[in-house]
Amino acid sequence: MSVRKMIALHPDAKGHANEPMALAAKHAMYCALFATSCADACSAEAMDMRQCIRTCLDCADVCTAAAKVATRQTADDDAMVRAILSACMDACHICAVECDKHDHEHCRLCATMCRECADDCREALATLH
Amino acid sequence: MSVRKMIALHPDAKGHANEPMALAAKHAMYCALFATSCADACSAEAMDMRQCIRTCLDCADVCTAAAKVATRQTADDDAMVRAILSACMDACHICAVECDKHDHEHCRLCATMCRECADDCREALATLH
Amino acid sequence: MSVRKMIALHPDAKGHANEPMALAAKHAMYCALFATSCADACSAEAMDMRQCIRTCLDCADVCTAAAKVATRQTADDDAMVRAILSACMDACHICAVECDKHDHEHCRLCATMCRECADDCREALATLH
Amino acid sequence: MSVRKMIALHPDAKGHANEPMALAAKHAMYCALFATSCADACSAEAMDMRQCIRTCLDCADVCTAAAKVATRQTADDDAMVRAILSACMDACHICAVECDKHDHEHCRLCATMCRECADDCREALATLH
């Protein structure tokens, strides 16, 4: 169940995936699910978590798009990859800052995942021309 | 079936939607479906359309995220909205340029929708602080 | 900006879209955005709307998938289309019932859209073998 | 980076996730990315892979929805979860059968992931009332 291995099987990849890009795809995928889960948990908390629900749902949508775009290897699409990975890096930073404000374990875990994903997006962006 | 009317019913909107933002949400939604359809049609054409398939699929993913983020009104999320609408504007420009290269009616219609969506994203971005 | 027209430009469609399928794709797309908007509005209401938030978000995810699958025309995929359109019909019924319980205009509009989408899915399903 | 752990942090979960549901969510997420990758690789192959591209893209859309719905824990939504997990199980079976027809490593890996996801959906469905 390795995203990197799957990507390396693309006929143009010849067995070699762009490792930072594959990691960004995998972590954007995880971050989309973590932020979906955090928004869901926030909506069930007793206090008003509406800002965090909003931010997590937005972050999940951006990460879902980033994961799919970063996974694709066909043809040249550097400008497209740059656009969505930059947005994903920003979205994850914004979501981590919001989640850091709250004293819930799910917010802490979501913030950690967001920072990891933002770092991976930055490293993947550095591999583009 | 008006996206603008639906958004205006948000408790904080008090009946007044941000019109350019509502239009961007609606057209990003349409553009997601048009690019999905164009990628599908391209995969059924006799000639090699792999670059256009890739670009349209990526554009559809970015537009899907942009439509959802632009629709939400709860709390303050300007930085998030700016990140994904900028990415969507870029994605639509890239997709329009790619589709313009091909002599298929579905590519022409997709390019028109992409340019419309890019324009609407720019106008929606201008309403942010 | 006609989904039906776009679908009819597929090389295998020869200018003739499956009209009920095109309508289901379009309305599933709208329903995804309306349910996204309703969940967002619900999260900003003063009372506890957590069940409705959950149901609307789930419905939006199912409708997003249904819209994309119903849009594609390439190759034979009736069993796949049947699976997701059936799920979409169910999801829209469930969401309409939940939204009907609440005295908010956004819930009323979302419920109306859900019922319309469920009807269109049923009619599109009837065109499959 | 454990989906199960994240889900268990929901305030209503009290530390105990529904393990088969968490596994279905995780594997539907992976399957969405594997099928996205397989469709992309298929579009770059020399031979006509249009049926497999279509099926993989559809499967990815259904899996993306299933992963998000299965992740949510708030409120009661068994009928909704049943609808999309059943569709996901069907979609994964259909995609595995299609991928089995092709002699590409990416198709083989995608088929394996699809079968795993279909099995997990069936086990998650068995936990519903």
Short mmCIF file of C-alpha atoms in Angstrom, two decimals, chain C residues 1 6-7 9 11 27 41 47-48 54 57-59 65 68 86 98 100 105 113 127:
data_model
loop_
_atom_site.label_atom_id
_atom_site.label_comp_id
_atom_site.label_asym_id
_atom_site.label_seq_id
_atom_site.Cartn_x
_atom_site.Cartn_y
_atom_site.Cartn_z
CA MET C 1 -23.06 26.85 -19.82
CA MET C 6 -21.05 19.66 -23.16
CA ILE C 7 -21.81 15.94 -22.73
CA LEU C 9 -19.87 16.81 -27.67
CA PRO C 11 -17.02 11.70 -29.74
CA HIS C 27 -28.50 18.42 -10.43
CA ALA C 41 -25.09 27.72 7.34
CA MET C 47 -29.01 25.95 18.04
CA ASP C 48 -27.47 22.46 17.86
CA ARG C 54 -23.22 15.66 9.27
CA LEU C 57 -21.67 17.02 4.36
CA ASP C 58 -22.14 13.33 3.62
CA CYS C 59 -24.76 14.12 0.98
CA ALA C 65 -18.99 11.67 -6.93
CA LYS C 68 -18.63 13.25 -12.09
CA SER C 86 -28.47 4.58 -6.33
CA GLU C 98 -33.24 15.67 7.86
CA ASP C 100 -37.31 19.03 6.57
CA GLU C 105 -34.80 28.73 4.85
CA MET C 113 -32.79 20.51 -4.24
CA THR C 127 -32.33 4.56 -18.75
#
